Short mmCIF file of C-alpha atoms in Angstrom, two decimals:
data_model
loop_
_atom_site.label_atom_id
_atom_site.label_comp_id
_atom_site.label_asym_id
_atom_site.label_seq_id
_atom_site.Cartn_x
_atom_site.Cartn_y
_atom_site.Cartn_z
CA TRP M 1285 7.94 -10.64 34.32
CA ALA M 1286 5.96 -8.42 36.95
CA ARG M 1287 8.58 -7.46 39.70
CA ALA M 1288 10.22 -4.19 40.22
CA VAL M 1289 7.80 -2.00 38.52
CA ARG M 1290 7.31 1.70 38.89
CA GLY M 1291 5.37 2.58 35.96
CA LEU M 1292 2.87 1.19 33.41
CA LEU M 1293 2.43 2.06 29.82
CA LEU M 1294 -1.16 1.22 28.47
CA ASP M 1295 -2.10 1.01 24.80
CA ILE M 1296 -5.76 2.16 24.36
CA SER M 1297 -7.54 0.59 21.47
CA GLY M 1298 -7.92 -3.23 22.09
CA VAL M 1299 -6.74 -3.01 25.52
CA LEU M 1300 -9.19 -0.51 27.32
CA TYR M 1301 -12.06 -1.01 24.64
CA ASP M 1302 -12.76 -2.05 21.26
CA SER M 1303 -13.49 0.75 19.00
CA GLY M 1304 -16.15 1.23 16.35
CA GLY M 1305 -19.73 0.60 15.95
CA GLU M 1306 -22.57 2.96 16.97
CA GLY M 1307 -21.35 4.28 20.36
CA GLY M 1308 -17.97 4.62 19.23
CA GLY M 1309 -16.78 1.59 21.10
CA VAL M 1310 -17.32 -1.09 23.70
CA PRO M 1311 -15.40 -1.27 27.11
CA ILE M 1312 -13.14 -4.53 27.46
CA ALA M 1313 -14.46 -5.99 30.77
CA GLY M 1314 -12.55 -5.24 33.75
CA SER M 1315 -10.40 -2.60 32.00
CA ALA M 1316 -12.00 0.58 33.38
CA GLU M 1317 -11.61 -0.94 36.98
CA ALA M 1318 -8.02 -2.01 36.29
CA VAL M 1319 -7.22 1.75 35.33
CA ARG M 1320 -8.46 2.65 38.58
CA ARG M 1321 -6.51 0.15 40.56
CA ILE M 1322 -3.28 1.27 38.82
CA LYS M 1323 -3.98 4.84 39.93
CA ALA M 1324 -4.94 3.85 43.71
CA SER M 1325 -1.56 1.95 43.79
CA GLY M 1326 0.72 4.71 43.35
CA LEU M 1327 2.46 3.27 40.15
CA LYS M 1328 2.93 5.93 37.49
CA LEU M 1329 0.69 5.72 34.43
CA ARG M 1330 0.65 6.87 30.87
CA PHE M 1331 -1.49 6.00 27.99
CA CYS M 1332 0.47 5.30 24.79
CA THR M 1333 -1.58 5.28 21.61
CA ASN M 1334 -1.42 5.58 17.90
CA GLU M 1335 -4.87 6.48 17.59
CA THR M 1336 -5.04 9.47 15.12
CA GLN M 1337 -8.69 9.35 14.15
CA ALA M 1338 -9.48 12.38 16.69
CA THR M 1339 -7.85 14.95 18.76
CA ARG M 1340 -6.91 13.85 21.99
CA GLU M 1341 -9.62 16.05 23.56
CA LYS M 1342 -12.47 14.11 21.65
CA PHE M 1343 -10.88 10.97 22.20
CA VAL M 1344 -10.56 11.29 25.74
CA LYS M 1345 -14.08 12.45 25.95
CA LYS M 1346 -15.13 9.29 24.46
CA LEU M 1347 -13.06 7.06 26.95
CA GLN M 1348 -14.54 9.07 29.94
CA GLY M 1349 -17.96 8.38 28.82
CA LEU M 1350 -17.10 4.65 28.52
CA GLY M 1351 -16.39 4.83 32.03
CA PHE M 1352 -12.33 5.21 32.19
CA ASP M 1353 -10.44 7.53 34.46
CA ILE M 1354 -8.22 9.30 32.02
CA SER M 1355 -7.20 12.88 31.05
CA VAL M 1356 -5.63 14.35 27.94
CA ALA M 1357 -2.45 15.31 29.67
CA GLU M 1358 -1.87 11.55 30.36
CA VAL M 1359 -2.24 10.76 26.82
CA THR M 1360 1.16 10.23 24.33
CA ALA M 1361 0.01 10.40 20.82
CA PRO M 1362 1.52 10.56 17.22
CA ALA M 1363 -0.09 13.99 16.25
CA PRO M 1364 1.60 16.31 18.57
CA ALA M 1365 4.99 14.41 17.89
CA ALA M 1366 4.48 15.01 14.08
CA CYS M 1367 3.81 18.90 14.78
CA ARG M 1368 7.03 19.32 16.72
CA LEU M 1369 9.02 17.40 13.89
CA LEU M 1370 7.46 19.56 11.08
CA LYS M 1371 8.41 22.99 13.34
CA GLU M 1372 11.78 21.82 13.68
CA ARG M 1373 12.49 21.38 10.23
CA GLY M 1374 10.29 23.96 8.47
CA LEU M 1375 7.96 21.50 6.72
CA ARG M 1376 4.54 22.34 5.53
CA PRO M 1377 2.22 19.27 5.29
CA HIS M 1378 -0.34 18.18 2.86
CA LEU M 1379 -2.52 16.38 5.29
CA LEU M 1380 -3.97 12.81 4.56
CA VAL M 1381 -5.62 12.39 8.00
CA HIS M 1382 -8.81 11.80 9.47
CA ASP M 1383 -11.21 15.29 9.78
CA ASP M 1384 -11.24 14.83 13.38
CA VAL M 1385 -7.48 15.07 13.63
CA VAL M 1386 -6.86 18.13 11.72
CA PRO M 1387 -7.24 20.38 14.52
CA GLU M 1388 -4.27 19.05 16.10
CA PHE M 1389 -2.23 20.76 13.03
CA ALA M 1390 -4.06 24.04 13.28
CA GLU M 1391 -1.01 26.02 14.10
CA ILE M 1392 0.98 24.53 11.20
CA ASP M 1393 1.67 26.21 7.92
CA LYS M 1394 -0.18 24.17 5.28
CA THR M 1395 0.38 26.32 2.27
CA ASN M 1396 2.45 25.23 -0.69
CA PRO M 1397 3.37 21.84 0.96
CA ASN M 1398 6.55 20.35 0.93
CA CYS M 1399 6.02 16.88 2.52
CA VAL M 1400 2.95 14.60 3.13
CA VAL M 1401 1.71 13.59 6.63
CA ILE M 1402 -0.30 10.67 6.69
CA GLY M 1403 -2.69 9.13 9.83
CA ASP M 1404 -5.44 6.69 10.01
CA ALA M 1405 -7.62 8.45 7.59
CA ALA M 1406 -10.35 5.98 7.48
CA GLU M 1407 -13.17 7.12 5.15
CA ASN M 1408 -10.78 9.60 4.00
CA PHE M 1409 -8.64 7.01 2.27
CA SER M 1410 -10.74 7.37 -0.83
CA TYR M 1411 -8.99 6.77 -4.32
CA ALA M 1412 -9.23 10.57 -4.89
CA ASN M 1413 -7.68 11.32 -1.78
CA LEU M 1414 -4.80 8.84 -1.99
CA ASN M 1415 -4.07 10.16 -5.58
CA LYS M 1416 -3.67 13.61 -4.38
CA ALA M 1417 -1.32 12.86 -1.81
CA PHE M 1418 0.76 10.80 -4.22
CA GLN M 1419 0.70 13.81 -6.68
CA VAL M 1420 1.96 16.07 -3.87
CA LEU M 1421 4.82 13.70 -3.17
CA ILE M 1422 5.97 12.79 -6.50
CA GLY M 1423 6.11 16.08 -7.32
CA LEU M 1424 8.89 17.05 -4.76
CA GLU M 1425 12.38 16.91 -5.60
CA LYS M 1426 13.04 15.16 -2.60
CA PRO M 1427 9.66 13.42 -1.28
CA VAL M 1428 9.25 13.42 2.58
CA LEU M 1429 6.30 11.20 3.94
CA ILE M 1430 5.78 11.42 7.53
CA SER M 1431 3.39 8.69 9.17
CA LEU M 1432 1.55 8.89 12.29
CA GLY M 1433 2.12 5.11 12.89
CA GLU M 1434 2.91 1.95 10.79
CA GLY M 1435 0.09 -0.40 12.09
CA ARG M 1436 -1.13 -3.14 9.90
CA TYR M 1437 -4.86 -3.24 10.94
CA TYR M 1438 -6.89 -2.80 13.91
CA LYS M 1439 -10.26 -4.31 15.21
CA GLU M 1440 -13.45 -2.36 15.12
CA THR M 1441 -16.75 -3.91 16.62
CA ASP M 1442 -17.70 -4.79 13.07
CA GLY M 1443 -14.47 -6.57 11.80
CA LEU M 1444 -10.71 -6.00 11.11
CA LYS M 1445 -9.79 -2.53 9.12
CA LEU M 1446 -6.68 -1.47 7.45
CA ASP M 1447 -4.51 0.79 9.30
CA VAL M 1448 -2.38 3.58 8.26
CA GLY M 1449 0.62 1.42 7.71
CA ALA M 1450 -0.88 -0.36 4.61
CA TYR M 1451 -1.47 3.04 2.94
CA MET M 1452 2.00 4.29 3.91
CA LYS M 1453 3.42 1.37 2.02
CA ALA M 1454 1.03 2.03 -1.15
CA LEU M 1455 2.83 5.55 -1.21
CA GLU M 1456 6.27 4.52 -0.27
CA TYR M 1457 6.13 2.07 -3.20
CA ALA M 1458 4.68 4.46 -5.72
CA CYS M 1459 7.17 7.27 -4.85
CA ASP M 1460 10.44 4.98 -3.97
CA VAL M 1461 10.54 6.71 -0.67
CA GLN M 1462 10.69 5.44 2.99
CA ALA M 1463 8.51 7.01 5.40
CA GLU M 1464 9.35 8.44 8.83
CA VAL M 1465 7.08 6.99 11.40
CA VAL M 1466 6.45 9.33 14.56
CA GLY M 1467 4.08 6.70 16.51
CA LYS M 1468 4.71 3.53 18.01
CA PRO M 1469 6.92 1.34 17.42
CA ALA M 1470 9.29 4.41 16.74
CA LYS M 1471 11.93 4.58 19.58
CA PRO M 1472 11.47 8.35 20.32
CA PHE M 1473 7.84 7.84 20.92
CA PHE M 1474 8.22 5.45 23.78
CA GLU M 1475 11.09 7.38 25.15
CA SER M 1476 8.87 10.71 25.32
CA ALA M 1477 6.21 8.59 27.14
CA LEU M 1478 8.80 7.38 29.60
CA ALA M 1479 10.09 10.77 30.19
CA GLU M 1480 6.64 12.11 31.02
CA MET M 1481 6.33 9.33 33.75
CA GLY M 1482 9.99 9.75 34.91
CA VAL M 1483 10.54 6.14 35.01
CA PRO M 1484 13.71 4.44 33.28
CA PRO M 1485 12.79 1.66 30.87
CA GLU M 1486 13.90 -1.23 33.00
CA GLN M 1487 11.29 -0.25 35.75
CA ALA M 1488 8.46 0.17 32.98
CA ILE M 1489 6.10 -2.44 31.43
CA MET M 1490 4.14 -1.81 28.20
CA ILE M 1491 0.76 -3.53 27.96
CA GLY M 1492 -0.71 -3.76 24.30
CA ASP M 1493 -2.45 -5.98 21.76
CA ASP M 1494 -0.19 -5.38 18.94
CA ILE M 1495 2.62 -8.07 18.83
CA VAL M 1496 4.74 -5.30 16.78
CA SER M 1497 4.08 -2.04 17.50
CA ASP M 1498 3.26 -2.38 21.28
CA VAL M 1499 5.34 -5.45 22.34
CA GLY M 1500 8.39 -5.20 19.70
CA GLY M 1501 8.81 -1.30 19.96
CA ALA M 1502 8.55 -1.28 23.87
CA GLN M 1503 11.05 -4.23 24.09
CA GLN M 1504 13.72 -2.32 21.71
CA CYS M 1505 13.45 0.45 24.07
CA GLY M 1506 14.48 -1.71 27.06
CA MET M 1507 11.23 -1.94 28.73
CA ARG M 1508 9.23 -5.29 29.48
CA ALA M 1509 6.11 -5.90 27.42
CA VAL M 1510 3.04 -7.82 27.63
CA GLN M 1511 0.51 -8.88 25.22
CA VAL M 1512 -3.28 -8.96 26.21
CA ARG M 1513 -5.48 -11.71 24.54
CA THR M 1514 -8.00 -8.74 23.59
CA GLY M 1515 -8.40 -6.35 20.60
CA LYS M 1516 -6.47 -7.38 17.60
CA TYR M 1517 -4.69 -10.26 19.13
CA ARG M 1518 -4.63 -13.32 17.38
CA PRO M 1519 -3.41 -16.88 18.31
CA SER M 1520 -0.86 -16.78 15.50
CA ASP M 1521 0.75 -13.89 17.29
CA GLU M 1522 1.93 -16.60 19.90
CA ASN M 1523 4.34 -18.06 17.16
CA HIS M 1524 5.65 -14.56 15.86
CA PRO M 1525 8.96 -15.03 14.26
CA GLN M 1526 10.53 -11.91 15.56
CA VAL M 1527 8.65 -10.79 18.67
CA LYS M 1528 8.58 -12.58 22.21
CA PRO M 1529 6.39 -10.75 24.84
CA ASP M 1530 7.65 -11.22 28.53
CA ALA M 1531 4.18 -12.57 29.00
CA TYR M 1532 0.74 -13.23 27.84
CA VAL M 1533 -2.23 -12.25 29.94
CA ASN M 1534 -5.99 -12.65 28.89
CA ASN M 1535 -6.82 -9.16 29.42
CA LEU M 1536 -5.69 -6.04 31.23
CA ALA M 1537 -7.39 -6.66 34.46
CA GLU M 1538 -5.48 -9.82 34.70
CA ALA M 1539 -2.09 -8.07 33.78
CA VAL M 1540 -2.84 -5.60 36.72
CA ASP M 1541 -3.80 -8.45 39.32
CA THR M 1542 -0.34 -9.85 38.56
CA ILE M 1543 1.58 -6.65 38.86
CA LEU M 1544 -0.23 -5.53 42.14
CA SER M 1545 0.08 -8.99 43.69
CA GLN M 1546 3.74 -8.74 43.43
CA MET M 1547 4.34 -5.20 44.65
CA TRP I 1059 20.18 -2.13 -30.89
CA ALA I 1060 17.92 -2.13 -34.07
CA ARG I 1061 19.41 -5.00 -36.11
CA ALA I 1062 18.50 -8.67 -36.63
CA VAL I 1063 14.61 -8.22 -35.33
CA ARG I 1064 11.83 -10.36 -36.18
CA GLY I 1065 9.21 -9.39 -33.86
CA LEU I 1066 8.15 -6.25 -31.80
CA LEU I 1067 6.18 -5.92 -28.48
CA LEU I 1068 4.55 -2.86 -27.85
CA ASP I 1069 3.21 -1.57 -24.54
CA ILE I 1070 -0.11 0.41 -25.23
CA SER I 1071 -0.71 3.03 -22.59
CA GLY I 1072 1.95 5.66 -22.87
CA VAL I 1073 3.12 4.37 -26.31
CA LEU I 1074 0.20 4.13 -28.47
CA TYR I 1075 -1.76 6.92 -26.32
CA ASP I 1076 -2.46 8.73 -23.28
CA SER I 1077 -5.19 7.59 -21.56
CA GLY I 1078 -7.96 9.36 -19.34
CA GLY I 1079 -10.15 12.52 -19.90
CA GLU I 1080 -13.46 12.87 -21.64
CA GLY I 1081 -12.75 10.65 -24.80
CA GLY I 1082 -10.92 7.88 -22.83
CA GLY I 1083 -7.54 9.06 -24.35
CA VAL I 1084 -5.27 11.10 -26.60
CA PRO I 1085 -3.38 9.18 -29.23
CA ILE I 1086 0.48 10.00 -29.24
CA ALA I 1087 1.39 11.75 -32.60
CA GLY I 1088 2.78 9.32 -35.33
CA SER I 1089 2.01 6.03 -33.36
CA ALA I 1090 -1.12 5.07 -35.43
CA GLU I 1091 1.13 5.67 -38.37
CA ALA I 1092 4.17 3.56 -36.69
CA VAL I 1093 1.71 0.52 -35.96
CA ARG I 1094 0.56 0.48 -39.53
CA ARG I 1095 4.31 0.63 -41.04
CA ILE I 1096 5.31 -2.18 -38.66
CA LYS I 1097 2.52 -4.11 -39.99
CA ALA I 1098 3.33 -3.33 -43.65
CA SER I 1099 6.88 -4.25 -43.08
CA GLY I 1100 6.18 -8.14 -42.32
CA LEU I 1101 7.71 -7.72 -38.80
CA LYS I 1102 5.75 -9.74 -36.25
CA LEU I 1103 3.93 -7.68 -33.77
CA ARG I 1104 2.36 -8.22 -30.57
CA PHE I 1105 0.73 -5.68 -28.03
CA CYS I 1106 1.71 -6.36 -24.44
CA THR I 1107 -0.43 -4.24 -21.81
CA ASN I 1108 -1.10 -4.58 -17.89
CA GLU I 1109 -4.41 -2.57 -18.92
CA THR I 1110 -6.92 -3.92 -16.62
CA GLN I 1111 -9.57 -1.15 -16.40
CA ALA I 1112 -11.56 -2.82 -19.24
CA THR I 1113 -12.22 -6.23 -21.08
CA ARG I 1114 -9.91 -6.35 -24.18
CA GLU I 1115 -12.88 -6.19 -26.42
CA LYS I 1116 -13.77 -2.72 -25.00
CA PHE I 1117 -10.15 -1.65 -24.62
CA VAL I 1118 -9.47 -2.57 -28.49
CA LYS I 1119 -12.63 -0.89 -29.41
CA LYS I 1120 -11.43 2.32 -28.03
CA LEU I 1121 -8.08 2.04 -29.76
CA GLN I 1122 -9.66 1.58 -32.95
CA GLY I 1123 -11.71 4.71 -32.37
CA LEU I 1124 -8.32 6.44 -31.90
CA GLY I 1125 -7.15 5.45 -35.22
CA PHE I 1126 -4.89 2.30 -34.41
CA ASP I 1127 -5.08 -1.11 -36.53
CA ILE I 1128 -5.36 -3.51 -33.76
CA SER I 1129 -7.62 -6.61 -32.94
CA VAL I 1130 -8.48 -8.45 -29.65
CA ALA I 1131 -6.14 -11.34 -30.96
CA GLU I 1132 -3.13 -9.35 -31.05
CA VAL I 1133 -3.57 -8.31 -27.31
CA THR I 1134 -1.63 -10.04 -24.42
CA ALA I 1135 -3.19 -8.90 -21.24
CA PRO I 1136 -3.26 -10.11 -17.57
CA ALA I 1137 -6.84 -11.15 -16.91
CA PRO I 1138 -6.93 -14.07 -19.30
CA ALA I 1139 -3.31 -14.98 -17.65
CA ALA I 1140 -5.05 -14.91 -14.33
CA CYS I 1141 -8.03 -17.03 -15.27
CA ARG I 1142 -5.69 -19.83 -16.38
CA LEU I 1143 -3.80 -19.63 -13.17
CA LEU I 1144 -7.07 -19.54 -11.17
CA LYS I 1145 -8.43 -22.88 -13.20
CA GLU I 1146 -4.98 -24.52 -12.85
CA ARG I 1147 -5.06 -24.43 -9.09
CA GLY I 1148 -8.89 -24.65 -8.32
CA LEU I 1149 -8.96 -20.96 -6.83
CA ARG I 1150 -12.07 -19.14 -6.38
CA PRO I 1151 -11.25 -15.39 -6.55
CA HIS I 1152 -12.91 -12.33 -4.69
CA LEU I 1153 -12.33 -9.76 -7.29
CA LEU I 1154 -10.96 -6.09 -6.59
CA VAL I 1155 -10.90 -4.82 -10.02
CA HIS I 1156 -12.39 -2.38 -12.50
CA ASP I 1157 -16.20 -3.01 -13.24
CA ASP I 1158 -15.28 -2.87 -16.94
CA VAL I 1159 -12.77 -5.99 -16.50
CA VAL I 1160 -15.34 -8.30 -14.40
CA PRO I 1161 -16.62 -9.98 -17.44
CA GLU I 1162 -13.05 -11.49 -18.22
CA PHE I 1163 -13.88 -13.39 -14.96
CA ALA I 1164 -17.31 -14.62 -16.27
CA GLU I 1165 -16.44 -18.37 -16.45
CA ILE I 1166 -14.66 -18.35 -13.24
CA ASP I 1167 -16.39 -19.71 -9.84
CA LYS I 1168 -16.33 -16.93 -7.23
CA THR I 1169 -18.40 -18.35 -4.60
CA ASN I 1170 -16.69 -18.88 -1.03
CA PRO I 1171 -13.57 -17.17 -2.19
CA ASN I 1172 -10.29 -18.56 -1.16
CA CYS I 1173 -7.86 -16.10 -2.69
CA VAL I 1174 -8.00 -12.50 -3.81
CA VAL I 1175 -7.46 -11.04 -7.39
CA ILE I 1176 -6.41 -7.39 -7.63
CA GLY I 1177 -6.37 -5.09 -10.60
CA ASP I 1178 -6.23 -1.44 -11.44
CA ALA I 1179 -9.68 -1.06 -10.13
CA ALA I 1180 -9.22 3.06 -10.05
CA GLU I 1181 -12.52 4.46 -8.33
CA ASN I 1182 -13.19 1.00 -7.11
CA PHE I 1183 -10.35 1.40 -4.67
CA SER I 1184 -12.40 2.70 -2.07
CA TYR I 1185 -11.74 2.40 1.54
CA ALA I 1186 -14.52 -0.05 1.87
CA ASN I 1187 -13.50 -2.09 -0.94
CA LEU I 1188 -10.09 -2.47 -0.04
CA ASN I 1189 -11.15 -3.38 3.53
CA LYS I 1190 -13.31 -5.99 1.96
CA ALA I 1191 -10.27 -7.62 -0.02
CA PHE I 1192 -8.35 -7.44 3.15
CA GLN I 1193 -10.94 -9.19 5.32
CA VAL I 1194 -10.97 -12.06 2.88
CA LEU I 1195 -7.26 -12.35 2.71
CA ILE I 1196 -6.85 -12.20 6.59
CA GLY I 1197 -9.34 -14.75 7.12
CA LEU I 1198 -7.68 -17.22 5.06
CA GLU I 1199 -5.48 -19.77 6.69
CA LYS I 1200 -3.09 -19.37 3.95
CA PRO I 1201 -3.55 -16.00 2.39
CA VAL I 1202 -3.14 -15.83 -1.72
CA LEU I 1203 -2.96 -12.62 -3.61
CA ILE I 1204 -2.80 -12.47 -7.39
CA SER I 1205 -2.03 -9.13 -8.75
CA LEU I 1206 -2.64 -8.07 -12.41
CA GLY I 1207 0.62 -6.24 -12.64
CA GLU I 1208 2.91 -4.38 -10.03
CA GLY I 1209 2.96 -0.93 -11.76
CA ARG I 1210 3.59 2.17 -9.38
CA TYR I 1211 1.52 4.74 -11.30
CA TYR I 1212 0.55 5.72 -15.00
CA LYS I 1213 -0.06 8.87 -16.72
CA GLU I 1214 -3.82 9.97 -17.54
CA THR I 1215 -4.37 13.43 -19.57
CA ASP I 1216 -5.33 14.93 -15.77
CA GLY I 1217 -2.14 13.83 -14.14
CA LEU I 1218 -0.19 10.71 -12.60
CA LYS I 1219 -2.43 8.28 -10.92
CA LEU I 1220 -1.53 5.28 -8.63
CA ASP I 1221 -1.56 2.07 -10.37
CA VAL I 1222 -2.37 -1.61 -8.98
CA GLY I 1223 1.15 -1.90 -7.40
CA ALA I 1224 0.53 0.44 -4.83
CA TYR I 1225 -2.64 -1.34 -3.57
CA MET I 1226 -1.05 -4.77 -3.81
CA LYS I 1227 1.71 -3.40 -1.53
CA ALA I 1228 -0.96 -2.32 1.09
CA LEU I 1229 -2.59 -5.71 0.95
CA GLU I 1230 1.02 -7.43 1.13
CA TYR I 1231 2.13 -5.32 4.18
CA ALA I 1232 -1.32 -5.65 5.94
CA CYS I 1233 -1.44 -9.45 5.59
CA ASP I 1234 2.29 -10.18 5.45
CA VAL I 1235 1.99 -12.17 2.17
CA GLN I 1236 3.73 -11.87 -1.18
CA ALA I 1237 1.41 -11.18 -4.10
CA GLU I 1238 1.81 -13.43 -7.19
CA VAL I 1239 2.19 -10.77 -10.14
CA VAL I 1240 0.68 -11.99 -13.66
CA GLY I 1241 1.05 -9.14 -15.74
CA LYS I 1242 4.44 -7.45 -16.76
CA PRO I 1243 7.25 -7.63 -15.61
CA ALA I 1244 6.57 -11.09 -14.84
CA LYS I 1245 8.70 -13.62 -16.99
CA PRO I 1246 5.82 -16.02 -17.86
CA PHE I 1247 3.99 -12.91 -19.23
CA PHE I 1248 6.41 -11.94 -21.68
CA GLU I 1249 7.00 -15.49 -22.65
CA SER I 1250 3.61 -15.95 -23.56
CA ALA I 1251 3.68 -12.97 -25.88
CA LEU I 1252 6.77 -14.14 -27.29
CA ALA I 1253 5.34 -17.59 -28.08
CA GLU I 1254 2.25 -16.00 -29.67
CA MET I 1255 4.54 -14.24 -31.99
CA GLY I 1256 6.57 -17.32 -32.61
CA VAL I 1257 9.71 -15.39 -32.28
CA PRO I 1258 12.62 -16.24 -29.79
CA PRO I 1259 13.70 -13.34 -27.31
CA GLU I 1260 16.94 -12.40 -28.90
CA GLN I 1261 14.92 -11.50 -32.11
CA ALA I 1262 12.52 -9.33 -30.58
CA ILE I 1263 12.26 -5.94 -29.01
CA MET I 1264 10.08 -4.62 -26.29
CA ILE I 1265 9.06 -0.74 -26.81
CA GLY I 1266 7.30 0.74 -23.43
CA ASP I 1267 7.39 3.77 -21.33
CA ASP I 1268 7.79 2.04 -17.85
CA ILE I 1269 11.53 1.49 -17.02
CA VAL I 1270 10.73 -1.39 -14.60
CA SER I 1271 7.70 -3.27 -15.92
CA ASP I 1272 8.37 -2.85 -19.72
CA VAL I 1273 12.13 -2.51 -20.03
CA GLY I 1274 13.40 -4.13 -17.06
CA GLY I 1275 10.93 -7.29 -17.55
CA ALA I 1276 11.57 -7.74 -20.97
CA GLN I 1277 15.43 -7.51 -20.87
CA GLN I 1278 15.01 -10.30 -17.88
CA CYS I 1279 13.75 -12.44 -20.48
CA GLY I 1280 16.61 -12.02 -22.75
CA MET I 1281 14.94 -9.61 -25.02
CA ARG I 1282 16.14 -6.07 -26.08
CA ALA I 1283 14.20 -3.20 -24.65
CA VAL I 1284 13.88 0.46 -25.61
CA GLN I 1285 12.06 3.18 -23.49
CA VAL I 1286 10.09 6.11 -25.32
CA ARG I 1287 10.14 9.38 -23.94
CA THR I 1288 6.44 9.62 -23.68
CA GLY I 1289 3.47 8.40 -21.26
CA LYS I 1290 4.94 8.17 -17.80
CA TYR I 1291 8.50 8.65 -18.69
CA ARG I 1292 10.32 10.94 -16.53
CA PRO I 1293 14.03 12.42 -17.00
CA SER I 1294 15.06 10.79 -13.81
CA ASP I 1295 14.27 7.16 -15.45
CA GLU I 1296 17.38 7.94 -17.18
CA ASN I 1297 19.54 7.42 -14.13
CA HIS I 1298 17.62 4.20 -12.80
CA PRO I 1299 19.81 2.28 -10.33
CA GLN I 1300 18.83 -1.02 -11.77
CA VAL I 1301 17.71 -0.87 -15.43
CA LYS I 1302 19.44 0.66 -18.58
CA PRO I 1303 17.40 0.39 -21.64
CA ASP I 1304 19.08 -0.74 -24.91
CA ALA I 1305 18.19 2.79 -26.11
CA TYR I 1306 16.03 5.87 -25.72
CA VAL I 1307 13.60 7.09 -28.35
CA ASN I 1308 11.59 10.14 -28.30
CA ASN I 1309 8.38 8.13 -29.30
CA LEU I 1310 7.26 4.96 -31.21
CA ALA I 1311 7.56 6.60 -34.36
CA GLU I 1312 11.37 7.25 -34.01
CA ALA I 1313 11.92 3.68 -32.79
CA VAL I 1314 9.96 2.27 -35.81
CA ASP I 1315 11.91 4.69 -38.17
CA THR I 1316 15.28 3.29 -36.83
CA ILE I 1317 14.26 -0.53 -36.89
CA LEU I 1318 12.66 -0.23 -40.47
CA SER I 1319 16.05 1.58 -41.61
CA GLN I 1320 18.27 -1.43 -40.45
CA MET I 1321 15.87 -4.09 -42.23
#
């Protein structure tokens, strides 16, 4: 699975670090070193995240603080993709997102909303806020719901947490609509990341901890995909009825060892 | 639609009264009088509600305060149905329900939970509480989720509110399970109500404001069903792709007028 590769896409949460807790997260052993070795090898590299709890600036600063060699320009994330879509279609969103990602939507007209954008709002997923988003949607003649990802849950240092996908499903059901997903595993999202690297899908490998969003999504685009046994990985993933990764590795460091040894 | 009837099933919220606001609700004009006329006519009567924000005792007391002739023994509700099911199967629930419905589960062992029971928890649907229920479910080898209804939303005096069904879908998606629904529109729920009246389905009429839970559910059991244009009724219900009521009426009073005039 590791041959003839020119570019790598890395998921961040659960691959580079485990999020949550006091300091905002804990690096996964060997991952910071692995990123440095990828960069030294001449392979193209892109970070591909559904993280929507912070602006990319803030998120990248946190990762740098944890010892990672990463810059904003290397990160593909859902909020900028959503902004492009809103502008193209003249949509004015009601935002149900984390406070820290609101600045990504600074340029967008939010008066008199004609759609709802939902992200991983975490503590902002209160009863009152979810009702407010519901009331905006149900009041529209044709409800439009845009979701920054469709993840089921993710792992923080203090346990598994519900992700945006669960709340997206709640609003879909209440309003009888289907959300438009702009993060992983949506095809256009992976395609932007590949275009930004300048590598065709058959020469790229996605490395992630989410069997559906990371592995399944990347394979749908013609890429190879590897699941790490870190982050939200669970042993039952290895019997997933729909998705079979090209390989399993214990962690990012092991994936990079194998890839570099075959170059 | 109103001929050869011996028993009536009445939904409560949106048919007798609109819930919410300071005093806990506002009666719908003519409904209290309509209940009295049904009782005077000799027709069998049963109230059939998915209300899970209060014990039946407290709920019935509120309705009596609003002028309705109703007693606890006349009400079929999801919590007692759930308790029967929990006892039969030796299940110990983690409860995600409204504080005021907790006493209905007083007799049930809740230590070391092996299932989750979800009701219309309203303000208890916080981010923390939904995560807690999710963590219990995802930690079970075979997750069991029991839902006290599957309504999408209901109307309170200050607007539409998300109902238990939306949160049920969030947990179903996150844990990849299907909930067992014990309220309307589940068939056993209507069947208990019919048995309690002692009337066969073909001689009973359900009157409700919810096109799916009330009308669709009752029709699935072989009853006739009428939708009132009060409560959560919306004009678009009249073009529902799956469910067609046996009749529409402006309110409960009009339904009772028609039924009594044909006796």
